[in-house]
């Protein structure tokens, strides 16, 4: 109910960003979708806060578990969106660079996918 | 960095709790572990905020994905803790009530487990 | 190539089963659904064989991955069916036995659920 | 019971394979690892058969669930190995082809990854 005030913390971040943007505009494919990613993540943060409210208010466990599943799904969707851009940008760049650069990038991506599958 | 202020939102919840406590002390097994659950969830909220910071600061995608996996794992651990108490309290109570009450509770729990597996 | 010989082991099992049936009819809730479980598992075995055929015939990787997902889903459904019966029978029996028996059974079931979630 | 006869199908495949090999040697990255993949899949088939034996012999449910987790993990490892080769070969080939070919291949791979995550 009174959680809106907490959102202001994320509102102050953008002022720090410019210092990094030269770097971000380079190899990181997700830069162009930054606003989308932040929106998703703010919603996930809100879901984590909603879970706290449910526990505080003694909501029935099964309903809390439903909300946990929704939050996990939202996190996975964010991960898939990030991975999609990563493969399109970083892996593609490595392919153009040639040979071992690509193998390293793909192995790294596979490790990340494997970690997502096991979590 | 300046995220500590946002925690105050959860700090105000306990004053509302007493109104629900009669209800919570009843069928909801997780009441006794409320403090633990809230602690876990506040950490998950912090992880969601950390992910926003990473995106803002153009952190390398693979490192963000590692953090997503950690957050998902934390959510799953919370879900398992909740489910453990649910089975020990609600399902056990239904077993003592007898027959169809138990079948309903177990089916409901299975649906929740199946949803967790697919998320 | 020479895997066919191992199949005979399953063909001979039914004759041994009666020796265990007194035991199986006891605490193991899944006995009454044995035929269903075996049918599901034979289908899963067929899917594993279908995957081999796909690899042999150089089927497109993405189509093989779709079949892997279907096989995994079938395994999860089997696990959920088994878990449902386990909770309804073994856990319920432990609840009636009282106290620590139930805690042990629930902890054991939670470990199994947690393993399924991570696999 | 009479599943052994179906096994012969995989035994006869290799003789058909040459007809496809020109095609398989092309875009399908997994051709060079065919023997490894088939070995893994035969082991998975054996695990599925082992599960049937466990059910036949009324093995304790929790032990069967442990074996289901191991089988699921083996399937996921096979999927990851296939995906690794797919990205290194098909996706890399699409990157060299340029633009929309790559986007299509990556989207297709992402759909497969997403399906694995949800299964």
Short mmCIF file of C-alpha atoms in Angstrom, two decimals:
data_model
loop_
_atom_site.label_atom_id
_atom_site.label_comp_id
_atom_site.label_asym_id
_atom_site.label_seq_id
_atom_site.Cartn_x
_atom_site.Cartn_y
_atom_site.Cartn_z
CA UNK A 1 0.00 0.00 0.00
CA UNK A 2 2.61 2.54 1.07
CA UNK A 3 5.39 1.08 -1.03
CA UNK A 4 5.37 3.82 -3.66
CA UNK A 5 7.91 5.89 -1.74
CA UNK A 6 10.54 3.17 -2.10
CA UNK A 7 10.51 3.44 -5.87
CA UNK A 8 12.28 6.77 -5.70
CA UNK A 9 15.58 4.95 -5.12
CA UNK A 10 15.62 3.67 -8.66
CA UNK A 11 14.57 7.10 -9.90
CA UNK A 12 17.92 8.55 -8.84
CA UNK A 13 20.10 6.00 -10.66
CA UNK A 14 20.01 7.50 -14.19
CA UNK A 15 22.12 10.46 -13.08
CA UNK A 16 25.04 8.09 -12.51
CA UNK A 17 24.69 6.29 -15.81
CA UNK A 18 26.37 8.73 -18.25
CA UNK A 19 29.78 8.01 -16.73
CA UNK A 20 29.47 4.45 -18.02
CA UNK A 21 27.63 4.97 -21.26
CA UNK A 22 30.66 5.00 -23.52
CA UNK A 23 31.47 1.54 -22.24
CA UNK A 24 27.86 0.40 -22.40
CA UNK A 25 27.38 1.52 -25.97
CA UNK A 26 30.22 -0.79 -26.91
CA UNK A 27 30.00 -4.54 -26.50
CA UNK A 28 26.87 -4.71 -24.36
CA UNK A 29 23.94 -5.46 -26.56
CA UNK A 30 21.36 -4.76 -23.92
CA UNK A 31 22.04 -1.02 -23.80
CA UNK A 32 19.36 -0.24 -26.36
CA UNK A 33 16.76 -2.08 -24.31
CA UNK A 34 17.85 -0.63 -20.98
CA UNK A 35 14.54 1.10 -20.30
CA UNK A 36 12.61 -2.14 -20.94
CA UNK A 37 14.93 -4.13 -18.71
CA UNK A 38 14.67 -1.61 -15.89
CA UNK A 39 10.89 -1.61 -16.15
CA UNK A 40 10.81 -5.42 -15.89
CA UNK A 41 13.20 -5.38 -12.94
CA UNK A 42 11.23 -2.71 -11.10
CA UNK A 43 8.15 -4.89 -11.50
CA UNK A 44 10.11 -7.87 -10.10
CA UNK A 45 11.25 -5.73 -7.16
CA UNK A 46 7.58 -4.86 -6.62
CA UNK A 47 6.68 -8.55 -6.67
CA UNK A 48 9.34 -9.24 -4.01
CA UNK A 49 7.79 -6.48 -1.93
CA UNK A 50 4.33 -7.91 -2.56
CA UNK A 51 5.54 -11.27 -1.23
CA UNK A 52 6.65 -9.58 1.98
CA UNK A 53 3.21 -8.01 2.36
CA UNK A 54 1.59 -11.42 1.83
CA UNK A 55 3.74 -12.99 4.57
CA UNK A 56 3.07 -10.05 6.92
CA UNK A 57 -0.67 -10.39 6.35
CA UNK A 58 -0.65 -14.18 6.83
CA UNK A 59 -1.93 -14.88 3.34
CA UNK A 60 -2.56 -18.58 2.62
CA UNK A 61 0.73 -20.37 1.71
CA UNK A 62 -0.52 -21.72 -1.61
CA UNK A 63 -1.37 -18.20 -2.78
CA UNK A 64 2.11 -17.04 -1.81
CA UNK A 65 3.62 -19.94 -3.78
CA UNK A 66 1.60 -18.89 -6.84
CA UNK A 67 3.12 -15.43 -6.53
CA UNK A 68 6.63 -16.93 -6.14
CA UNK A 69 6.10 -18.84 -9.42
CA UNK A 70 5.02 -15.64 -11.16
CA UNK A 71 8.11 -13.82 -9.87
CA UNK A 72 10.41 -16.64 -10.96
CA UNK A 73 8.81 -16.60 -14.41
CA UNK A 74 9.35 -12.85 -14.65
CA UNK A 75 13.02 -13.32 -13.74
CA UNK A 76 13.41 -16.04 -16.37
CA UNK A 77 11.81 -13.83 -19.02
CA UNK A 78 14.24 -11.06 -18.14
CA UNK A 79 17.13 -13.54 -18.39
CA UNK A 80 15.94 -14.78 -21.79
CA UNK A 81 15.62 -11.22 -23.12
CA UNK A 82 19.15 -10.45 -21.94
CA UNK A 83 20.51 -13.68 -23.40
CA UNK A 84 18.82 -13.01 -26.75
CA UNK A 85 20.59 -9.66 -27.04
CA UNK A 86 23.84 -11.13 -25.77
CA UNK A 87 23.87 -13.79 -28.49
CA UNK A 88 22.83 -11.29 -31.18
CA UNK A 89 25.53 -8.80 -30.18
CA UNK A 90 28.43 -10.27 -28.23
CA UNK A 91 28.38 -13.75 -29.75
CA UNK A 92 27.86 -12.33 -33.25
CA UNK A 93 30.76 -9.93 -32.73
CA UNK A 94 32.94 -12.84 -31.63
CA UNK A 95 31.95 -14.84 -34.72
CA UNK A 96 33.18 -11.98 -36.87
CA UNK A 97 36.37 -11.77 -34.84
CA UNK A 98 36.85 -15.43 -35.65
CA UNK A 99 37.86 -18.76 -34.14
CA UNK A 100 38.69 -19.00 -30.47
CA UNK A 101 36.90 -15.75 -29.57
CA UNK A 102 33.63 -17.31 -30.63
CA UNK A 103 34.26 -20.59 -28.85
CA UNK A 104 34.95 -18.72 -25.62
CA UNK A 105 31.84 -16.57 -25.93
CA UNK A 106 29.63 -19.56 -26.70
CA UNK A 107 31.07 -21.59 -23.82
CA UNK A 108 30.46 -18.66 -21.51
CA UNK A 109 26.87 -18.33 -22.72
CA UNK A 110 26.33 -22.09 -22.32
CA UNK A 111 27.53 -21.91 -18.72
CA UNK A 112 25.02 -19.14 -18.08
CA UNK A 113 22.20 -21.13 -19.72
CA UNK A 114 23.14 -24.21 -17.74
CA UNK A 115 23.07 -22.17 -14.53
CA UNK A 116 19.60 -20.85 -15.40
CA UNK A 117 18.38 -24.38 -16.08
CA UNK A 118 19.61 -25.57 -12.69
CA UNK A 119 18.19 -22.67 -10.70
CA UNK B 1 24.24 2.67 -2.53
CA UNK B 2 21.27 4.75 -1.37
CA UNK B 3 18.91 1.80 -1.18
CA UNK B 4 18.75 1.59 2.62
CA UNK B 5 15.95 4.12 2.81
CA UNK B 6 13.63 1.85 0.87
CA UNK B 7 13.70 -0.77 3.58
CA UNK B 8 11.65 1.43 5.86
CA UNK B 9 8.52 0.38 3.97
CA UNK B 10 8.69 -3.10 5.39
CA UNK B 11 9.58 -1.70 8.80
CA UNK B 12 6.12 -0.23 9.11
CA UNK B 13 4.25 -3.45 8.32
CA UNK B 14 4.45 -5.13 11.76
CA UNK B 15 2.08 -2.58 13.28
CA UNK B 16 -0.65 -3.87 10.98
CA UNK B 17 0.04 -7.50 11.69
CA UNK B 18 -1.78 -7.95 15.05
CA UNK B 19 -5.13 -7.50 13.32
CA UNK B 20 -4.41 -10.70 11.40
CA UNK B 21 -2.54 -12.67 13.99
CA UNK B 22 -5.54 -14.61 15.30
CA UNK B 23 -6.04 -15.88 11.78
CA UNK B 24 -2.34 -16.42 11.13
CA UNK B 25 -1.83 -18.43 14.29
CA UNK B 26 -4.47 -20.80 13.02
CA UNK B 27 -3.97 -22.86 9.89
CA UNK B 28 -0.93 -21.05 8.52
CA UNK B 29 2.14 -22.98 9.49
CA UNK B 30 4.54 -20.33 8.36
CA UNK B 31 3.61 -17.84 11.10
CA UNK B 32 6.31 -19.05 13.44
CA UNK B 33 8.94 -18.54 10.77
CA UNK B 34 7.63 -15.15 9.67
CA UNK B 35 10.77 -13.28 10.65
CA UNK B 36 12.96 -15.70 8.67
CA UNK B 37 10.72 -15.49 5.63
CA UNK B 38 10.68 -11.69 5.71
CA UNK B 39 14.45 -11.62 6.01
CA UNK B 40 14.82 -13.87 2.95
CA UNK B 41 12.34 -11.80 0.97
CA UNK B 42 14.02 -8.53 1.86
CA UNK B 43 17.27 -10.03 0.57
CA UNK B 44 15.48 -11.05 -2.66
CA UNK B 45 14.09 -7.51 -2.99
CA UNK B 46 17.67 -6.26 -2.56
CA UNK B 47 18.84 -8.64 -5.28
CA UNK B 48 16.16 -7.28 -7.64
CA UNK B 49 17.42 -3.78 -6.85
CA UNK B 50 21.00 -4.92 -7.40
CA UNK B 51 20.00 -6.20 -10.85
CA UNK B 52 18.65 -2.74 -11.72
CA UNK B 53 21.94 -1.19 -10.66
CA UNK B 54 23.83 -3.67 -12.82
CA UNK B 55 21.73 -2.79 -15.87
CA UNK B 56 22.11 0.95 -15.16
CA UNK B 57 25.86 0.59 -14.91
CA UNK B 58 26.11 -1.51 -18.11
CA UNK B 59 27.57 -4.52 -16.33
CA UNK B 60 28.48 -7.42 -18.64
CA UNK B 61 25.37 -9.52 -19.52
CA UNK B 62 26.83 -12.82 -18.31
CA UNK B 63 27.46 -11.35 -14.86
CA UNK B 64 23.87 -10.12 -14.73
CA UNK B 65 22.65 -13.61 -15.69
CA UNK B 66 24.68 -15.09 -12.83
CA UNK B 67 22.90 -12.74 -10.46
CA UNK B 68 19.51 -13.68 -11.98
CA UNK B 69 20.29 -17.35 -11.27
CA UNK B 70 21.17 -16.51 -7.66
CA UNK B 71 17.92 -14.59 -7.25
CA UNK B 72 15.88 -17.42 -8.75
CA UNK B 73 17.59 -19.87 -6.41
CA UNK B 74 16.78 -17.66 -3.43
CA UNK B 75 13.13 -17.56 -4.51
CA UNK B 76 13.05 -21.35 -4.87
CA UNK B 77 14.56 -21.78 -1.41
CA UNK B 78 11.90 -19.51 0.05
CA UNK B 79 9.21 -21.52 -1.78
CA UNK B 80 10.61 -24.80 -0.45
CA UNK B 81 10.70 -23.47 3.13
CA UNK B 82 7.08 -22.35 2.81
CA UNK B 83 6.02 -25.66 1.27
CA UNK B 84 7.77 -27.62 4.03
CA UNK B 85 5.78 -25.81 6.70
CA UNK B 86 2.60 -26.04 4.64
CA UNK B 87 2.85 -29.82 4.41
CA UNK B 88 3.79 -30.16 8.09
CA UNK B 89 0.88 -27.98 9.22
CA UNK B 90 -1.95 -27.69 6.73
CA UNK B 91 -1.60 -31.09 5.10
CA UNK B 92 -1.06 -32.78 8.47
CA UNK B 93 -4.16 -31.04 9.86
CA UNK B 94 -6.13 -32.26 6.84
CA UNK B 95 -4.91 -35.82 7.40
CA UNK B 96 -6.28 -35.68 10.91
CA UNK B 97 -9.57 -34.26 9.61
CA UNK B 98 -9.74 -37.26 7.34
CA UNK B 99 -10.43 -38.38 3.79
CA UNK B 100 -11.45 -35.82 1.22
CA UNK B 101 -9.96 -32.88 3.17
CA UNK B 102 -6.53 -34.47 2.79
CA UNK B 103 -6.97 -35.30 -0.89
CA UNK B 104 -7.92 -31.70 -1.59
CA UNK B 105 -4.96 -30.30 0.34
CA UNK B 106 -2.50 -32.66 -1.33
CA UNK B 107 -3.89 -31.91 -4.80
CA UNK B 108 -3.58 -28.19 -4.07
CA UNK B 109 0.02 -28.63 -2.90
CA UNK B 110 0.83 -30.74 -5.98
CA UNK B 111 -0.52 -28.00 -8.24
CA UNK B 112 1.75 -25.51 -6.48
CA UNK B 113 4.77 -27.84 -6.81
CA UNK B 114 4.01 -28.42 -10.48
CA UNK B 115 3.81 -24.64 -11.02
CA UNK B 116 7.19 -24.18 -9.32
CA UNK B 117 8.71 -26.90 -11.52
CA UNK B 118 7.46 -25.20 -14.66
CA UNK B 119 8.56 -21.71 -13.69
CA UNK C 1 24.03 -51.14 -30.63
CA UNK C 2 24.07 -54.08 -28.31
CA UNK C 3 21.59 -52.58 -25.88
CA UNK C 4 18.82 -54.96 -26.84
CA UNK C 5 20.18 -57.67 -24.58
CA UNK C 6 19.63 -55.53 -21.49
CA UNK C 7 15.94 -55.35 -22.30
CA UNK C 8 15.37 -58.88 -21.32
CA UNK C 9 15.84 -57.87 -17.70
CA UNK C 10 12.59 -55.94 -17.68
CA UNK C 11 10.85 -58.75 -19.44
CA UNK C 12 11.70 -61.11 -16.61
CA UNK C 13 10.81 -58.78 -13.77
CA UNK C 14 7.08 -59.54 -13.51
CA UNK C 15 7.79 -63.09 -12.41
CA UNK C 16 9.84 -61.80 -9.50
CA UNK C 17 7.33 -59.20 -8.44
CA UNK C 18 5.08 -61.38 -6.24
CA UNK C 19 7.95 -61.86 -3.82
CA UNK C 20 7.84 -58.14 -3.14
CA UNK C 21 4.14 -57.55 -3.36
CA UNK C 22 3.40 -57.93 0.34
CA UNK C 23 5.92 -55.21 0.94
CA UNK C 24 4.74 -53.16 -2.01
CA UNK C 25 1.12 -53.33 -1.00
CA UNK C 26 2.11 -51.88 2.35
CA UNK C 27 3.65 -48.45 2.57
CA UNK C 28 4.14 -47.82 -1.14
CA UNK C 29 1.22 -45.77 -2.34
CA UNK C 30 2.09 -46.16 -5.98
CA UNK C 31 1.31 -49.88 -6.15
CA UNK C 32 -2.29 -49.30 -7.21
CA UNK C 33 -1.14 -47.12 -10.09
CA UNK C 34 1.66 -49.41 -11.16
CA UNK C 35 0.19 -50.13 -14.58
CA UNK C 36 -0.20 -46.39 -15.28
CA UNK C 37 3.35 -45.66 -14.16
CA UNK C 38 4.80 -48.44 -16.28
CA UNK C 39 2.85 -47.21 -19.30
CA UNK C 40 4.22 -43.68 -18.84
CA UNK C 41 7.76 -44.99 -18.38
CA UNK C 42 7.58 -47.19 -21.46
CA UNK C 43 6.52 -44.12 -23.42
CA UNK C 44 9.51 -42.21 -21.99
CA UNK C 45 11.80 -45.09 -22.95
CA UNK C 46 10.32 -44.85 -26.46
CA UNK C 47 11.03 -41.12 -26.51
CA UNK C 48 14.67 -41.78 -25.56
CA UNK C 49 14.84 -44.23 -28.43
CA UNK C 50 13.19 -41.72 -30.75
CA UNK C 51 15.90 -39.22 -29.83
CA UNK C 52 18.56 -41.71 -30.88
CA UNK C 53 16.82 -42.15 -34.20
CA UNK C 54 16.70 -38.38 -34.68
CA UNK C 55 20.45 -38.09 -34.04
CA UNK C 56 21.17 -41.04 -36.36
CA UNK C 57 19.13 -39.44 -39.12
CA UNK C 58 20.74 -35.98 -38.66
CA UNK C 59 17.47 -34.31 -37.79
CA UNK C 60 17.75 -30.53 -37.25
CA UNK C 61 19.03 -29.75 -33.72
CA UNK C 62 16.12 -27.50 -32.79
CA UNK C 63 13.66 -30.31 -33.52
CA UNK C 64 15.68 -32.65 -31.34
CA UNK C 65 15.64 -30.07 -28.53
CA UNK C 66 11.84 -29.87 -28.80
CA UNK C 67 11.69 -33.63 -28.31
CA UNK C 68 14.08 -33.39 -25.32
CA UNK C 69 11.70 -30.86 -23.71
CA UNK C 70 8.76 -33.19 -24.28
CA UNK C 71 10.67 -36.10 -22.71
CA UNK C 72 11.68 -33.97 -19.72
CA UNK C 73 8.07 -32.89 -19.26
CA UNK C 74 6.93 -36.51 -19.36
CA UNK C 75 9.51 -37.39 -16.69
CA UNK C 76 8.35 -34.50 -14.51
CA UNK C 77 4.72 -35.59 -14.85
CA UNK C 78 5.68 -39.09 -13.78
CA UNK C 79 7.57 -37.64 -10.80
CA UNK C 80 4.58 -35.50 -9.80
CA UNK C 81 2.21 -38.47 -10.01
CA UNK C 82 4.55 -40.51 -7.82
CA UNK C 83 4.96 -37.66 -5.35
CA UNK C 84 1.19 -37.16 -5.13
CA UNK C 85 0.70 -40.78 -4.10
CA UNK C 86 3.70 -40.68 -1.79
CA UNK C 87 2.27 -37.72 0.13
CA UNK C 88 -1.23 -39.23 0.23
CA UNK C 89 0.05 -42.57 1.51
CA UNK C 90 3.46 -42.45 3.17
CA UNK C 91 3.24 -38.93 4.57
CA UNK C 92 -0.36 -39.46 5.68
CA UNK C 93 0.65 -42.73 7.41
CA UNK C 94 3.48 -40.88 9.16
CA UNK C 95 1.07 -38.16 10.33
CA UNK C 96 -1.06 -40.84 11.97
CA UNK C 97 2.03 -42.38 13.54
CA UNK C 98 2.74 -39.00 15.03
CA UNK C 99 5.46 -36.42 15.62
CA UNK C 100 8.98 -37.15 14.46
CA UNK C 101 7.91 -39.81 11.93
CA UNK C 102 6.01 -37.11 10.04
CA UNK C 103 8.83 -34.58 10.22
CA UNK C 104 11.24 -37.12 8.78
CA UNK C 105 8.90 -38.09 5.96
CA UNK C 106 8.17 -34.47 5.06
CA UNK C 107 11.87 -33.55 5.12
CA UNK C 108 12.60 -36.51 2.88
CA UNK C 109 9.85 -35.47 0.45
CA UNK C 110 11.11 -31.87 0.48
CA UNK C 111 14.61 -33.06 -0.42
CA UNK C 112 13.15 -34.98 -3.36
CA UNK C 113 11.12 -31.93 -4.49
CA UNK C 114 14.16 -29.70 -4.18
CA UNK C 115 16.19 -32.17 -6.30
CA UNK C 116 13.47 -32.16 -8.97
CA UNK C 117 13.46 -28.35 -8.98
CA UNK C 118 17.21 -28.23 -9.52
CA UNK C 119 17.30 -30.87 -12.24
CA UNK D 1 7.33 -56.38 -21.52
CA UNK D 2 7.80 -56.90 -25.22
CA UNK D 3 9.79 -53.74 -25.73
CA UNK D 4 13.00 -55.53 -26.64
CA UNK D 5 11.91 -56.06 -30.21
CA UNK D 6 11.64 -52.30 -30.79
CA UNK D 7 15.29 -51.87 -29.92
CA UNK D 8 16.36 -53.41 -33.15
CA UNK D 9 15.21 -50.22 -34.87
CA UNK D 10 18.16 -48.29 -33.50
CA UNK D 11 20.48 -51.13 -34.39
CA UNK D 12 19.51 -50.84 -38.03
CA UNK D 13 19.78 -47.08 -38.29
CA UNK D 14 23.50 -46.79 -39.05
CA UNK D 15 23.00 -48.48 -42.40
CA UNK D 16 20.54 -45.74 -43.40
CA UNK D 17 22.69 -42.91 -42.16
CA UNK D 18 24.99 -42.51 -45.18
CA UNK D 19 22.03 -41.38 -47.26
CA UNK D 20 21.71 -38.38 -44.95
CA UNK D 21 25.32 -37.75 -44.18
CA UNK D 22 25.90 -35.19 -46.91
CA UNK D 23 23.10 -33.18 -45.40
CA UNK D 24 24.21 -33.87 -41.84
CA UNK D 25 27.77 -32.86 -42.51
CA UNK D 26 26.43 -29.53 -43.69
CA UNK D 27 24.56 -27.29 -41.33
CA UNK D 28 24.16 -29.75 -38.48
CA UNK D 29 26.95 -29.11 -36.04
CA UNK D 30 26.25 -32.19 -33.99
CA UNK D 31 27.33 -34.66 -36.66
CA UNK D 32 30.91 -34.79 -35.43
CA UNK D 33 29.73 -35.64 -31.93
CA UNK D 34 27.17 -38.18 -33.06
CA UNK D 35 28.81 -41.11 -31.30
CA UNK D 36 28.92 -39.18 -28.00
CA UNK D 37 25.29 -38.13 -28.32
CA UNK D 38 24.16 -41.67 -29.08
CA UNK D 39 26.09 -42.97 -26.10
CA UNK D 40 24.42 -40.45 -23.79
CA UNK D 41 20.99 -41.23 -25.21
CA UNK D 42 21.46 -44.97 -24.84
CA UNK D 43 22.34 -44.37 -21.20
CA UNK D 44 19.16 -42.29 -20.81
CA UNK D 45 17.14 -45.07 -22.43
CA UNK D 46 18.73 -47.44 -19.91
CA UNK D 47 17.73 -45.10 -17.07
CA UNK D 48 14.13 -45.11 -18.33
CA UNK D 49 14.25 -48.89 -18.31
CA UNK D 50 15.78 -48.85 -14.83
CA UNK D 51 12.83 -46.75 -13.64
CA UNK D 52 10.43 -49.40 -14.94
CA UNK D 53 12.32 -52.05 -13.02
CA UNK D 54 12.14 -49.94 -9.87
CA UNK D 55 8.37 -49.56 -10.19
CA UNK D 56 7.97 -53.30 -10.93
CA UNK D 57 9.99 -54.16 -7.83
CA UNK D 58 8.08 -51.70 -5.61
CA UNK D 59 11.18 -49.69 -4.79
CA UNK D 60 10.58 -46.87 -2.31
CA UNK D 61 9.10 -43.78 -4.07
CA UNK D 62 11.79 -41.38 -2.87
CA UNK D 63 14.50 -43.56 -4.42
CA UNK D 64 12.59 -43.61 -7.69
CA UNK D 65 12.33 -39.80 -7.58
CA UNK D 66 16.10 -39.57 -7.12
CA UNK D 67 16.52 -41.63 -10.27
CA UNK D 68 14.02 -39.42 -12.13
CA UNK D 69 16.13 -36.37 -11.19
CA UNK D 70 19.27 -38.08 -12.47
CA UNK D 71 17.53 -38.93 -15.76
CA UNK D 72 16.24 -35.38 -16.16
CA UNK D 73 19.74 -34.05 -15.51
CA UNK D 74 21.16 -36.40 -18.14
CA UNK D 75 18.57 -35.15 -20.65
CA UNK D 76 19.42 -31.53 -19.85
CA UNK D 77 23.14 -32.22 -20.31
CA UNK D 78 22.43 -33.77 -23.69
CA UNK D 79 20.31 -30.72 -24.61
CA UNK D 80 23.09 -28.34 -23.56
CA UNK D 81 25.69 -30.25 -25.58
CA UNK D 82 23.45 -30.10 -28.64
CA UNK D 83 22.71 -26.41 -28.11
CA UNK D 84 26.41 -25.63 -27.75
CA UNK D 85 27.16 -27.18 -31.13
CA UNK D 86 24.08 -25.59 -32.67
CA UNK D 87 25.19 -22.10 -31.64
CA UNK D 88 28.78 -22.74 -32.72
CA UNK D 89 27.73 -24.05 -36.13
CA UNK D 90 24.27 -22.99 -37.26
CA UNK D 91 24.14 -19.64 -35.50
CA UNK D 92 27.72 -18.82 -36.50
CA UNK D 93 26.92 -19.74 -40.12
CA UNK D 94 23.90 -17.42 -39.98
CA UNK D 95 26.03 -14.58 -38.60
CA UNK D 96 28.30 -14.91 -41.61
CA UNK D 97 25.30 -14.98 -43.92
CA UNK D 98 24.29 -11.72 -42.30
CA UNK D 99 21.33 -9.78 -40.90
CA UNK D 100 17.94 -11.42 -40.84
CA UNK D 101 19.32 -14.98 -41.13
CA UNK D 102 21.06 -14.50 -37.79
CA UNK D 103 18.05 -12.93 -36.09
CA UNK D 104 15.90 -15.87 -37.17
CA UNK D 105 18.42 -18.45 -35.95
CA UNK D 106 18.89 -16.73 -32.61
CA UNK D 107 15.13 -16.36 -32.09
CA UNK D 108 14.70 -20.04 -32.88
CA UNK D 109 17.46 -20.98 -30.41
CA UNK D 110 15.92 -18.72 -27.75
CA UNK D 111 12.55 -20.44 -28.18
CA UNK D 112 14.27 -23.80 -27.66
CA UNK D 113 16.10 -22.51 -24.55
CA UNK D 114 12.89 -21.07 -23.16
CA UNK D 115 11.14 -24.42 -23.72
CA UNK D 116 13.94 -26.21 -21.86
CA UNK D 117 13.67 -23.75 -18.98
CA UNK D 118 9.95 -24.39 -18.68
CA UNK D 119 10.14 -28.16 -18.89
#
